[in-house]
Amino acid sequence: GVPRTERAYVDGPYSDGGKVRVVVLADGDTASAAEVFAAALKGNGRAKVVTPTGGPTFGKGVVQTVRPLGSVEEDKGGVKVTVARYLTP
């Protein structure tokens, strides 16, 4: 048979010395779902987010879609419309 490996994951805030510690590395190219995930972990006290340069991440915190101007065959360009905004906990 296959050997069984057991792991225990402890739920708790990052600051508690006896709990599992999580550090999320992010940089200027981190965007979209990665930003939302990192922000949720940080906002709930589950992880520390570190950016090596100390600067912001890439994203704007919004979800956009492109609406074509005219038909696709006409190729008259399009306009970006913001349809949602990311909110952290």
Coordinates of C-alpha atoms in Angstrom, one line a residue:
G1 CA 0.0 0.0 0.0
V2 CA 0.8 3.7 -0.1
P3 CA 2.2 5.1 3.1
R4 CA -0.1 7.6 4.7
T5 CA 1.1 11.0 5.6
E6 CA -0.8 13.1 8.0
R7 CA -0.5 16.9 8.3
A8 CA -2.2 19.2 10.8
Y9 CA -3.2 22.6 9.7
V10 CA -3.9 25.0 12.6
D11 CA -6.4 27.9 12.0
G12 CA -5.4 31.2 13.6
P13 CA -4.0 34.6 13.1
Y14 CA -0.5 35.2 11.7
S15 CA 0.6 37.0 14.9
D16 CA 0.0 34.0 17.2
G17 CA 3.5 32.4 17.8
G18 CA 2.1 28.9 18.1
K19 CA 0.3 28.8 14.8
V20 CA 1.2 28.1 11.2
R21 CA 2.8 31.3 9.7
V22 CA 2.1 32.3 6.1
V23 CA 4.0 35.0 4.1
V24 CA 2.7 36.0 0.7
L25 CA 5.3 37.4 -1.7
A26 CA 4.0 40.0 -4.2
D27 CA 5.5 42.5 -6.6
G28 CA 4.6 45.0 -9.2
D29 CA 3.4 42.2 -11.6
T30 CA 1.0 40.7 -9.1
A31 CA -2.6 41.3 -10.3
S32 CA -6.2 40.2 -10.3
A33 CA -7.1 37.0 -8.3
A34 CA -3.6 36.9 -6.7
E35 CA -4.2 40.4 -5.3
V36 CA -7.6 39.5 -4.0
F37 CA -6.3 36.3 -2.4
A38 CA -3.4 38.1 -0.8
A39 CA -5.6 40.9 0.5
A40 CA -8.1 38.5 1.9
L41 CA -5.4 36.6 3.8
K42 CA -3.9 39.8 5.1
G43 CA -7.3 41.4 6.0
N44 CA -8.2 38.4 8.0
G45 CA -4.9 38.3 9.9
R46 CA -3.9 35.0 8.2
A47 CA -0.8 36.1 6.4
K48 CA 1.8 38.9 6.1
V49 CA 2.1 40.3 2.6
V50 CA 5.6 41.3 1.6
T51 CA 6.6 43.2 -1.5
P52 CA 10.4 43.1 -2.1
T53 CA 10.5 46.7 -3.4
G54 CA 8.0 48.0 -0.9
G55 CA 5.9 49.2 -3.8
P56 CA 2.3 48.5 -4.8
T57 CA 1.0 45.5 -6.8
F58 CA -0.1 45.8 -10.4
G59 CA -3.8 45.8 -10.2
K60 CA -6.4 48.6 -10.0
G61 CA -8.9 46.7 -7.9
V62 CA -11.6 46.7 -10.6
V63 CA -13.1 44.2 -13.1
Q64 CA -13.5 45.6 -16.6
T65 CA -15.0 44.3 -19.8
V66 CA -14.6 45.6 -23.4
R67 CA -17.7 46.6 -25.3
P68 CA -17.2 46.7 -29.1
L69 CA -18.2 49.9 -30.9
G70 CA -20.1 48.7 -34.0
S71 CA -20.1 45.1 -35.2
V72 CA -17.0 42.9 -34.8
E73 CA -16.6 42.8 -38.6
E74 CA -16.5 46.6 -38.8
D75 CA -13.7 46.7 -36.2
K76 CA -14.5 50.2 -34.9
G77 CA -12.7 49.6 -31.6
G78 CA -14.3 49.4 -28.2
V79 CA -14.6 50.9 -24.8
K80 CA -13.6 49.5 -21.5
V81 CA -16.4 49.4 -18.9
T82 CA -15.8 48.9 -15.2
V83 CA -18.3 46.2 -14.1
A84 CA -17.1 45.5 -10.6
R85 CA -14.7 46.5 -7.9
Y86 CA -12.6 44.3 -5.6
L87 CA -13.3 44.9 -1.9
T88 CA -11.2 43.3 0.8
P89 CA -12.6 42.0 4.0

